Tab-separated table of C-alpha atoms in Angstrom:
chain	number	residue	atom	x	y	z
P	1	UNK	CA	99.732	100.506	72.124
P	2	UNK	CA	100.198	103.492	70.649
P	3	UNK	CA	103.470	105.028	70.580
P	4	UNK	CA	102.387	108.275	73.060
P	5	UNK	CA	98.921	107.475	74.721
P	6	UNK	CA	97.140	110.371	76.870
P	7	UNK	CA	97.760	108.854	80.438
P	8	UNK	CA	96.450	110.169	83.821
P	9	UNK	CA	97.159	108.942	87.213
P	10	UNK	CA	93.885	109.112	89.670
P	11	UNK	CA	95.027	109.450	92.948
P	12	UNK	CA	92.995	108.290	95.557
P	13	UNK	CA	93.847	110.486	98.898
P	14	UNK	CA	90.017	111.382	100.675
P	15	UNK	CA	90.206	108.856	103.429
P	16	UNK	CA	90.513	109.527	106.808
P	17	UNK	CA	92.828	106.929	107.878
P	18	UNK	CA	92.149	106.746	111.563
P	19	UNK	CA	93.719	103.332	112.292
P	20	UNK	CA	97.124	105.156	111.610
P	21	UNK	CA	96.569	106.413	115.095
P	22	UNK	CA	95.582	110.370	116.057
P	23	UNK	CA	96.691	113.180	114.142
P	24	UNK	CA	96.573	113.976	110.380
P	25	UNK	CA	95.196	111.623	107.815
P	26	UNK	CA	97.694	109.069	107.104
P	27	UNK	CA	98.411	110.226	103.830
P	28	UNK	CA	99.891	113.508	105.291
P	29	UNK	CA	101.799	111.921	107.865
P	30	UNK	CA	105.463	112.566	107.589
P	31	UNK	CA	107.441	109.578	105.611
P	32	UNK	CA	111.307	110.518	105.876
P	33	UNK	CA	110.817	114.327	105.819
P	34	UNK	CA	108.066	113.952	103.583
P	35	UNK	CA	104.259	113.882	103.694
P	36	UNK	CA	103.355	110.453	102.488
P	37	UNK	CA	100.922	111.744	99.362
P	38	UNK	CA	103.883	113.929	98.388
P	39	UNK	CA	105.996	110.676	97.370
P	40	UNK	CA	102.819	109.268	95.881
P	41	UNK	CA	102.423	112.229	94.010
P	42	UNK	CA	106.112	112.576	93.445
P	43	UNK	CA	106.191	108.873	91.626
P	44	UNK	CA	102.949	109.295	88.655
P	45	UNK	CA	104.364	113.036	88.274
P	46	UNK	CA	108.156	112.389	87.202
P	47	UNK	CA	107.724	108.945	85.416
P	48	UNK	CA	107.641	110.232	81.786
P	49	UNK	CA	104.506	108.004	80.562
P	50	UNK	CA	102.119	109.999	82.895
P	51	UNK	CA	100.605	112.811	80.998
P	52	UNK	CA	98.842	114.320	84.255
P	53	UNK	CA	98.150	113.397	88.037
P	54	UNK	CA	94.281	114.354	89.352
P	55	UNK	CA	94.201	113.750	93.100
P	56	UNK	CA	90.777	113.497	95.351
P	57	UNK	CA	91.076	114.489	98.427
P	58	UNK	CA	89.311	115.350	101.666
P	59	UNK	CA	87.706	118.771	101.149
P	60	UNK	CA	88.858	119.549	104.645
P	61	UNK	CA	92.783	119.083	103.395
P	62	UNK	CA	92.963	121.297	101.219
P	63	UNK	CA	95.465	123.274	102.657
P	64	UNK	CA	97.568	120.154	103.677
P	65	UNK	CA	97.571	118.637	100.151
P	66	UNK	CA	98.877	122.176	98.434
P	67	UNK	CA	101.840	122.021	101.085
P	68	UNK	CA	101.979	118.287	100.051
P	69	UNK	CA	102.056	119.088	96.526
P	70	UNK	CA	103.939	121.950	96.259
P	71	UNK	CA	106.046	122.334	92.824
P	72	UNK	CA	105.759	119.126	91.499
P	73	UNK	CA	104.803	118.868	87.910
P	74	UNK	CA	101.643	117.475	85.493
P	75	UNK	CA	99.087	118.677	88.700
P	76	UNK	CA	95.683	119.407	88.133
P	77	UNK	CA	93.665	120.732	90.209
P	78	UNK	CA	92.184	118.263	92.962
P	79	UNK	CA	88.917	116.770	93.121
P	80	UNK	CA	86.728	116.756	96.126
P	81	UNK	CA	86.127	113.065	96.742
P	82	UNK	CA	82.880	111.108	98.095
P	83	UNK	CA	81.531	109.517	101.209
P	84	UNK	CA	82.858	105.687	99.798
P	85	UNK	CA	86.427	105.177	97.419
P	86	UNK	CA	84.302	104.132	94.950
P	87	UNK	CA	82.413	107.783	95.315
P	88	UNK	CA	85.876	109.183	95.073
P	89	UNK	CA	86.912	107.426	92.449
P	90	UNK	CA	83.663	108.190	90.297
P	91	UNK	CA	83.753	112.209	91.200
P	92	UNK	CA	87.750	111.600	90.151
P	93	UNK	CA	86.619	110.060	87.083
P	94	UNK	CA	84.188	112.575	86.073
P	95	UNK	CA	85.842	115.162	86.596
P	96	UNK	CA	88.196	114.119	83.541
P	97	UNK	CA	85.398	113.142	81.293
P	98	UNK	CA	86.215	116.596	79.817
P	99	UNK	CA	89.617	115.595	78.736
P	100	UNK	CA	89.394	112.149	78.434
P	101	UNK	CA	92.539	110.137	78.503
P	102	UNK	CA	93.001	107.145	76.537
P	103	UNK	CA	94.607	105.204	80.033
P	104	UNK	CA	93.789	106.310	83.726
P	105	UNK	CA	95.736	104.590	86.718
P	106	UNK	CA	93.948	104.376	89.505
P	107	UNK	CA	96.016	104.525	92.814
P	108	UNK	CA	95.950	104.787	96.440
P	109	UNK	CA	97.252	107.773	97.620
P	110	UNK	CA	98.754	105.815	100.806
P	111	UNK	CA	100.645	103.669	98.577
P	112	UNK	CA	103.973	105.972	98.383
P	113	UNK	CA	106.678	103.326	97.638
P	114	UNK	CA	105.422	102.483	94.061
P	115	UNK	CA	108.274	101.864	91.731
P	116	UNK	CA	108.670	103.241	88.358
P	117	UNK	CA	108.583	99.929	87.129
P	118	UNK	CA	105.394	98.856	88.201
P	119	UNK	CA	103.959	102.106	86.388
P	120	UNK	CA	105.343	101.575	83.066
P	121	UNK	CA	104.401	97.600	83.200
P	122	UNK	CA	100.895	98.466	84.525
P	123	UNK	CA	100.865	101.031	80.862
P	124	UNK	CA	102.338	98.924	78.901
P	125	UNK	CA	99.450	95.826	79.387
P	126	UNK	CA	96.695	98.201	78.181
P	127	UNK	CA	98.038	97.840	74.979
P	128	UNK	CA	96.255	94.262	74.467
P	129	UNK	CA	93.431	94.031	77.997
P	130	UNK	CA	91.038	96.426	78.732
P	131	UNK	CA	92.308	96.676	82.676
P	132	UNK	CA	95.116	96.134	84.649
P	133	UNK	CA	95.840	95.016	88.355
P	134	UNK	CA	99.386	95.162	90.248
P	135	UNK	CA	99.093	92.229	92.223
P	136	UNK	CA	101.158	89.497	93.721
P	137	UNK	CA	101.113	85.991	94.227
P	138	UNK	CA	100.249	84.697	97.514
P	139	UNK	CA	103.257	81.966	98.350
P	140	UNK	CA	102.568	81.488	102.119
P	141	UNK	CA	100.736	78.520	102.992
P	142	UNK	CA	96.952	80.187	103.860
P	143	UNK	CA	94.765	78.563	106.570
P	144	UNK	CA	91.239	79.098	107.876
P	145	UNK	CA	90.665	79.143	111.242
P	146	UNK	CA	88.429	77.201	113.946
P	147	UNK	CA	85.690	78.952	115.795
P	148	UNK	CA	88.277	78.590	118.826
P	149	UNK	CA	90.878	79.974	116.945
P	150	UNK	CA	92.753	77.580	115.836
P	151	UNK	CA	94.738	76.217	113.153
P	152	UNK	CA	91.948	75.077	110.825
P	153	UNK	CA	91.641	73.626	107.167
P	154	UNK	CA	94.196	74.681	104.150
P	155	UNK	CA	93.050	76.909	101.605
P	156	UNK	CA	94.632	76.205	98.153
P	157	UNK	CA	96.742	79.129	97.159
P	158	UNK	CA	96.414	78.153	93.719
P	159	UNK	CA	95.409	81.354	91.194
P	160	UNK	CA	95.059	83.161	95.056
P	161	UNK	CA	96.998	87.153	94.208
P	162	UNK	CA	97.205	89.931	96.989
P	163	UNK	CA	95.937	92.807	95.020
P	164	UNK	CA	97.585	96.312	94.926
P	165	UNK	CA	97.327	99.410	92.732
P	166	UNK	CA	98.057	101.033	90.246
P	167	UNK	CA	94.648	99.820	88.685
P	168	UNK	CA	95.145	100.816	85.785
P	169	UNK	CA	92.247	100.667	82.613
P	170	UNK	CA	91.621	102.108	79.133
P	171	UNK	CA	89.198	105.328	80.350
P	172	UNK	CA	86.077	105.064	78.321
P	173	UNK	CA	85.361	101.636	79.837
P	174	UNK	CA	85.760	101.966	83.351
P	175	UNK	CA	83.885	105.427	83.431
P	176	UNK	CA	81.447	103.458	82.013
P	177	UNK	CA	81.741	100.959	84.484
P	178	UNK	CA	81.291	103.110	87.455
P	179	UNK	CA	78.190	104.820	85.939
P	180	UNK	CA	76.592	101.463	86.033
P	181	UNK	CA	78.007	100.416	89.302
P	182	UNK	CA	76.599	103.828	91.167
P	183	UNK	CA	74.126	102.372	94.063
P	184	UNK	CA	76.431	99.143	94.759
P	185	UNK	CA	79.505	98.481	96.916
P	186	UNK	CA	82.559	97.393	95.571
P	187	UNK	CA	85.528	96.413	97.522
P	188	UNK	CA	87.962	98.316	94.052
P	189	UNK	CA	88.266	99.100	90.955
P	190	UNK	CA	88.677	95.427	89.483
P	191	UNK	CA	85.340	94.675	91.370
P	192	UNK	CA	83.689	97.522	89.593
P	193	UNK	CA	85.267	96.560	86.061
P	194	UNK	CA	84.873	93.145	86.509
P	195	UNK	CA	80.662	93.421	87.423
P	196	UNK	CA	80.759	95.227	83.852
P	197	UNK	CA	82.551	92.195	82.074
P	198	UNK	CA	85.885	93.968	81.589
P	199	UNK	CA	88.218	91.386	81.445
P	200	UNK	CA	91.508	92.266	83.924
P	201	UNK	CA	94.771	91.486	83.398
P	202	UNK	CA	97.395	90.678	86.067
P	203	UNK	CA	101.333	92.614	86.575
P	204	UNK	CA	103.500	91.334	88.710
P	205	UNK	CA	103.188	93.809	91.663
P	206	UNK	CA	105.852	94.941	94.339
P	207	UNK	CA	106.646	93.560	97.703
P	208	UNK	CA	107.796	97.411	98.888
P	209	UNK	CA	104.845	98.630	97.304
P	210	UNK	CA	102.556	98.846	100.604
P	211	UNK	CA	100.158	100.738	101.621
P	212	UNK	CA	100.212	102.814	104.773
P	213	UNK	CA	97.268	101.708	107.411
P	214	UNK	CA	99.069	101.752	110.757
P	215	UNK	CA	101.863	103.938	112.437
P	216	UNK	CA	103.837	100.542	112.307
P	217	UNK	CA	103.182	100.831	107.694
P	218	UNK	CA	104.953	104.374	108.525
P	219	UNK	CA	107.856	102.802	110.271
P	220	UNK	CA	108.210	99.678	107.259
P	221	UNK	CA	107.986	102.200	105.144
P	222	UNK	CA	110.779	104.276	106.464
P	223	UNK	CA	113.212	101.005	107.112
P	224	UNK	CA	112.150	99.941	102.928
P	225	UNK	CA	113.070	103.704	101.900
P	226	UNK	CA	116.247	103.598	103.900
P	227	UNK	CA	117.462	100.568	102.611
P	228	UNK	CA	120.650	99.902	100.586
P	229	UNK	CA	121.380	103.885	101.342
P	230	UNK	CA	124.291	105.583	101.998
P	231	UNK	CA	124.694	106.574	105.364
P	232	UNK	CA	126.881	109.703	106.329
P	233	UNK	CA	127.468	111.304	109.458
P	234	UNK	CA	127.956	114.767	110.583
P	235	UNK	CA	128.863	116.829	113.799
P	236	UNK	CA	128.236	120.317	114.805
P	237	UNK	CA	129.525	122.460	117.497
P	238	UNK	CA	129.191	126.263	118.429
P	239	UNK	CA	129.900	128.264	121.607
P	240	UNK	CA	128.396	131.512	122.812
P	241	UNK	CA	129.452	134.035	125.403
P	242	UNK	CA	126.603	134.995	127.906
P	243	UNK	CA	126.093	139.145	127.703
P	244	UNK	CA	123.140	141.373	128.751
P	245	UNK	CA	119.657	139.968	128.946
P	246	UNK	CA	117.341	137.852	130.725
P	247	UNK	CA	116.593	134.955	128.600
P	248	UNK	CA	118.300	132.460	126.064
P	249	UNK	CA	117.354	131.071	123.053
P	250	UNK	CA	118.136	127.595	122.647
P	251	UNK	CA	116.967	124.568	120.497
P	252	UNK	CA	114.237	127.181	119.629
P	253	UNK	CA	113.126	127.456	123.139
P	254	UNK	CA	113.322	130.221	125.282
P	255	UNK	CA	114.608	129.844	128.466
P	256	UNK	CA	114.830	132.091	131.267
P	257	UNK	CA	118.125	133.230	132.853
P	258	UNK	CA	119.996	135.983	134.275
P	259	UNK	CA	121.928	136.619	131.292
P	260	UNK	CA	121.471	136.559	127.447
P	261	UNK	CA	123.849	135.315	124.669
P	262	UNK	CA	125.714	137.073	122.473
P	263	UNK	CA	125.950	136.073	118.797
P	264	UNK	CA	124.448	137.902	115.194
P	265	UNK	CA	121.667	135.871	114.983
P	266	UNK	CA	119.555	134.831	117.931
P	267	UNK	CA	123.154	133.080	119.360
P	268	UNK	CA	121.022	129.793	120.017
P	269	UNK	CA	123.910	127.364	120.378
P	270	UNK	CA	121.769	124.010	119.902
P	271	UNK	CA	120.456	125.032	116.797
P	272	UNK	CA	123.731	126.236	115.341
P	273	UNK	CA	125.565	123.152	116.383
P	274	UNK	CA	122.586	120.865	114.876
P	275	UNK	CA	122.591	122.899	111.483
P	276	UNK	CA	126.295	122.375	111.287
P	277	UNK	CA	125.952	118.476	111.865
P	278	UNK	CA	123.977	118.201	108.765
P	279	UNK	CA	125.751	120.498	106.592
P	280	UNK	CA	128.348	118.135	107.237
P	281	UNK	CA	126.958	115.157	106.578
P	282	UNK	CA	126.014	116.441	103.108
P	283	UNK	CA	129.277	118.160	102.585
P	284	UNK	CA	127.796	121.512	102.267
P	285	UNK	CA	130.519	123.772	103.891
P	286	UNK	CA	128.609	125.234	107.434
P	287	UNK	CA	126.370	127.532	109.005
P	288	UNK	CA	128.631	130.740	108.555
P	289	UNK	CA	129.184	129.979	104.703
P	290	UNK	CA	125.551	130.308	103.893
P	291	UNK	CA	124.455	132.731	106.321
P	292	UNK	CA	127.160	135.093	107.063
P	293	UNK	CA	128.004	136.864	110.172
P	294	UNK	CA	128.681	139.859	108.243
P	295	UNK	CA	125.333	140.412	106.266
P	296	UNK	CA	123.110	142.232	108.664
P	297	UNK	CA	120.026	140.616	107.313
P	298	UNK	CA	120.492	137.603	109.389
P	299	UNK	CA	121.022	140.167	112.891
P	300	UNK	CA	119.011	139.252	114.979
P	301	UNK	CA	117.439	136.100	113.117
P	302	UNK	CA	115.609	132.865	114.340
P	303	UNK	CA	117.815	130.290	113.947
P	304	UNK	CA	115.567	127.790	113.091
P	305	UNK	CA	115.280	129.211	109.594
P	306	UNK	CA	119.378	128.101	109.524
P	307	UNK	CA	118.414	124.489	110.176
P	308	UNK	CA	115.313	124.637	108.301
P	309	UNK	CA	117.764	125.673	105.245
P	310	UNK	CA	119.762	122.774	106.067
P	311	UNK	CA	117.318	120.095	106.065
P	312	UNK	CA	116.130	121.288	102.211
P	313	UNK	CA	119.568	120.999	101.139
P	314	UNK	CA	119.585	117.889	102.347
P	315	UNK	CA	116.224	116.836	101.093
P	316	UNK	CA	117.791	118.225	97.642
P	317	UNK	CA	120.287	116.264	97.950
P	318	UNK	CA	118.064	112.658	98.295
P	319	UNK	CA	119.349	112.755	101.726
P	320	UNK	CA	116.855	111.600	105.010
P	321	UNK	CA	118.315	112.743	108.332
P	322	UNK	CA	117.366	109.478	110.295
P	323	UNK	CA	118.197	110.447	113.722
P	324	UNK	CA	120.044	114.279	115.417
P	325	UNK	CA	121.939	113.748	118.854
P	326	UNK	CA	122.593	117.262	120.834
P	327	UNK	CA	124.335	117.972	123.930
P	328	UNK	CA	124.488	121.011	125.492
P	329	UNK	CA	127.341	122.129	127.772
P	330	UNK	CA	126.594	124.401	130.492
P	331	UNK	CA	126.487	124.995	133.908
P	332	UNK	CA	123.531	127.619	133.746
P	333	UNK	CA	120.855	127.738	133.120
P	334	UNK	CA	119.172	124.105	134.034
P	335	UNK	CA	118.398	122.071	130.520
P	336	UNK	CA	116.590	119.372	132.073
P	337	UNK	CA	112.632	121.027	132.732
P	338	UNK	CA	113.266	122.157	128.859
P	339	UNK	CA	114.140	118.837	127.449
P	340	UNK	CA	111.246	118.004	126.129
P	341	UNK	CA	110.236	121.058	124.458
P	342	UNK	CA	113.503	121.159	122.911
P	343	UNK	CA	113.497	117.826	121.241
P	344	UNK	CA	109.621	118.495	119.838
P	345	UNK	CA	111.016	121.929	118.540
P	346	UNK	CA	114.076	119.861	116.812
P	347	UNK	CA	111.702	117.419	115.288
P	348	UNK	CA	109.009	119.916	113.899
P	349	UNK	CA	111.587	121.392	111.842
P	350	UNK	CA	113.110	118.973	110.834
P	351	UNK	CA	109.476	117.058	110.278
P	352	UNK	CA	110.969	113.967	112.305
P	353	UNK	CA	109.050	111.769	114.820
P	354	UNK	CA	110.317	112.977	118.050
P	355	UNK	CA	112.276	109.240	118.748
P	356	UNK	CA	114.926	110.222	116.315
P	357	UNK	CA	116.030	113.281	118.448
P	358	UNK	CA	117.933	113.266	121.397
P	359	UNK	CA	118.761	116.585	123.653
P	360	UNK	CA	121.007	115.740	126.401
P	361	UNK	CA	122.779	118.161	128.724
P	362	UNK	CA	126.475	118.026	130.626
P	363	UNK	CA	128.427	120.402	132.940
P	364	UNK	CA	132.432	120.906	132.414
P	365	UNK	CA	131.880	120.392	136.813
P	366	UNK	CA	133.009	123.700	137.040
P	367	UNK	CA	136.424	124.127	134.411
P	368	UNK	CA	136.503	126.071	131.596
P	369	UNK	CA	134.963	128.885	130.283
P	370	UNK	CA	131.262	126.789	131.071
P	371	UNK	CA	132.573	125.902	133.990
P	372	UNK	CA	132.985	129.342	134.938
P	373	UNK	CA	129.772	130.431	133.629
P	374	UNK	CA	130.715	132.731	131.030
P	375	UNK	CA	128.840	130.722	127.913
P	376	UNK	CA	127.110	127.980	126.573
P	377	UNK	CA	128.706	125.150	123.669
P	378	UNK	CA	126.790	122.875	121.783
P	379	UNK	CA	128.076	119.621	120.100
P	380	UNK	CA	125.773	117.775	117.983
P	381	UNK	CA	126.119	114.701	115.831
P	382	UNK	CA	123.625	113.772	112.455
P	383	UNK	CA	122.987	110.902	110.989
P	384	UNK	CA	122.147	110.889	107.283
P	385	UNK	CA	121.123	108.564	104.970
P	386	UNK	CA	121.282	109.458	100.747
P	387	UNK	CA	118.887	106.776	98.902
């Protein structure tokens, strides 16, 4: 192999994914405060034998993939992909004829949890094959089954590999191969490479490396990134007095009442409390340190852009907030017809699935400065974990 070969990473991301349930493509879904083609992306970009990353995508998500992809490094432009993944993958692979790498990788875009590892092994065999498939072997016992569904005759495992990607091949040849192969259905890449006699070698794949099909992928995805992490914890509370008005602002709701709050930015207590929990948990000083009372450009201000800040810093930091508990002290106005709205407000800005937010509500039965109406508190608890 030579010492510095031209290598691109084709990533495959044009799919609709509809068996990961309603709502975006799967590859945009949210994967621990991320879109899932963003830490696909993320892995070819940053591993320092990948020259450039071309993605094919949907032409319909094109907004949704320059969100995804915003700032990371070695991008091209994307690639409108086909009808098929083997359409996708030819348009992909035509579209760098211009340039032509000595080594493309071929990978699903839904496949976010490849390691660096697998990467550098699936470059590294290309010195001495033509192609390369991450695979692994199957060690379960496999069985066929009976027309009743039943336990029926075992199938010798023997030579039998769960294939993966990265496929990875030298790029002359498997252009060439999917030139021939235009007309005909092929289940991948191998298939294709293989009906043109390239011989394919096999690297020892991942077990994490999955790819996301089902909402249930998401959630082994999340548990696999989570993993080993270290977990930190952070609370948050804030109080504000009730003043002139007739509405409040909290958990980025508004909620009528018969008085406002008083505070420099909107005053909304739940959000405060929330942003401090997770400044915490990062060790990142709190909400007044980074957006101070005193500078007049936050008078007046939404508060979600405080927690908003917080959750980058966090993301900065390698951090996934894995769940946000809130309660809200008051005696007025009534928190429980606003629950709901509260929690999806929580979890769209802090791009969690809405089961890893809670929003309760208490009364102080009538002590205190709640207890005697005169303002809301907020005490909020955040769970992080760093990977």
């Amino acid at each position: 192999m030579r010492e510095n070969p031209r290598v691109t990473a084709l990533i495959v991301a044009a799919g609709r994914g509809s068996r990961a349930g309603p709502g975006a493509p799967k590859q945009y879904r949210q994967l621990a405060g991320e879109p899932v083609l963003r830490r696909t992306l993320t892995a070819f970009a940053t591993h320092p034998g990948i020259s450039s990353v071309l993605a094919v995508i949907h032409e319909d998500d094109r907004d949704a993939y320059e969100d995804a992809a915003a700032g990371l490094p070695k991008l091209m432009s994307p690639c409108p992909g086909g009808a098929t993944r083997q359409a996708s993958v030819k348009a992909g692979l035509e579209a760098l004829a211009g340039m032509a790498p000595e080594y493309v990788l071929i990978h699903d875009g839904a496949r976010p949890l490849v390691p660096a590892r697998l990467i550098t092994d699936c470059i590294a065999t290309l010195a001495d094959h033509v192609g390369a498939l991450a695979a692994i072997a199957l060690t379960d016992t496999i069985r066929r089954t009976t027309g009743k569904g039943c336990a029926g005759e075992t199938v010798d495992r023997s030579g039998l590999w769960r294939a993966q990607t990265p496929q990875a091949f030298r790029f002359s040849a498997i252009l060439d191969a999917h030139r021939r192969a235009s007309g005909k259905d092929y289940t991948d890449d191998v298939a294709v490479a293989c009906a043109a006699g390239i011989e394919v070698a096999m690297v020892e794949g991942d077990e994490d490396n999955i790819k996301i099909t089902s909402a249930e992928d998401l959630k082994r995805a999340e548990r696999i990134l989570m993993r080993g992490g270290d977990t930190r914890t952070g609370t948050g509370f804030d109080v504000h007095r009730f003043g002139p008005g007739d509405h409040v602002w909290l958990c980025g709701v508004k909620v009528p009442h018969e008085f406002g709050l008083v505070g420099h930015s909107d005053a909304d207590a739940g959000l405060h409390a929330v942003t401090d929990a997770i400044l915490g948990a990062i060790g990142a000083g709190d909400i007044g340190q980074h957006f101070p009372p005193s500078d007049p450009k936050w008078k007046g201000a939404s508060s979600d852009i405080f927690l908003a800040h917080a959750a980058k810093l966090a993301k900065e930091q390698g951090a996934a907030i894995s769940n946000v508990d809130l309660t809200l002290i008051c005696e007025r106005p009534k928190i429980g017809p606003h629950v709901s709205a509260m929690r999806q407000r929580i979890a769209d800005i802090l791009a969690l699935e809405l089961a890893r937010v809670s929003v309760k509500a208490t009364t102080t039965e009538g002590l205190g400065f709640t207890g005697r109406g005169e303002g809301i508190a907020a005490q909020a608890l955040a769970t992080l974990v760093l990977r």
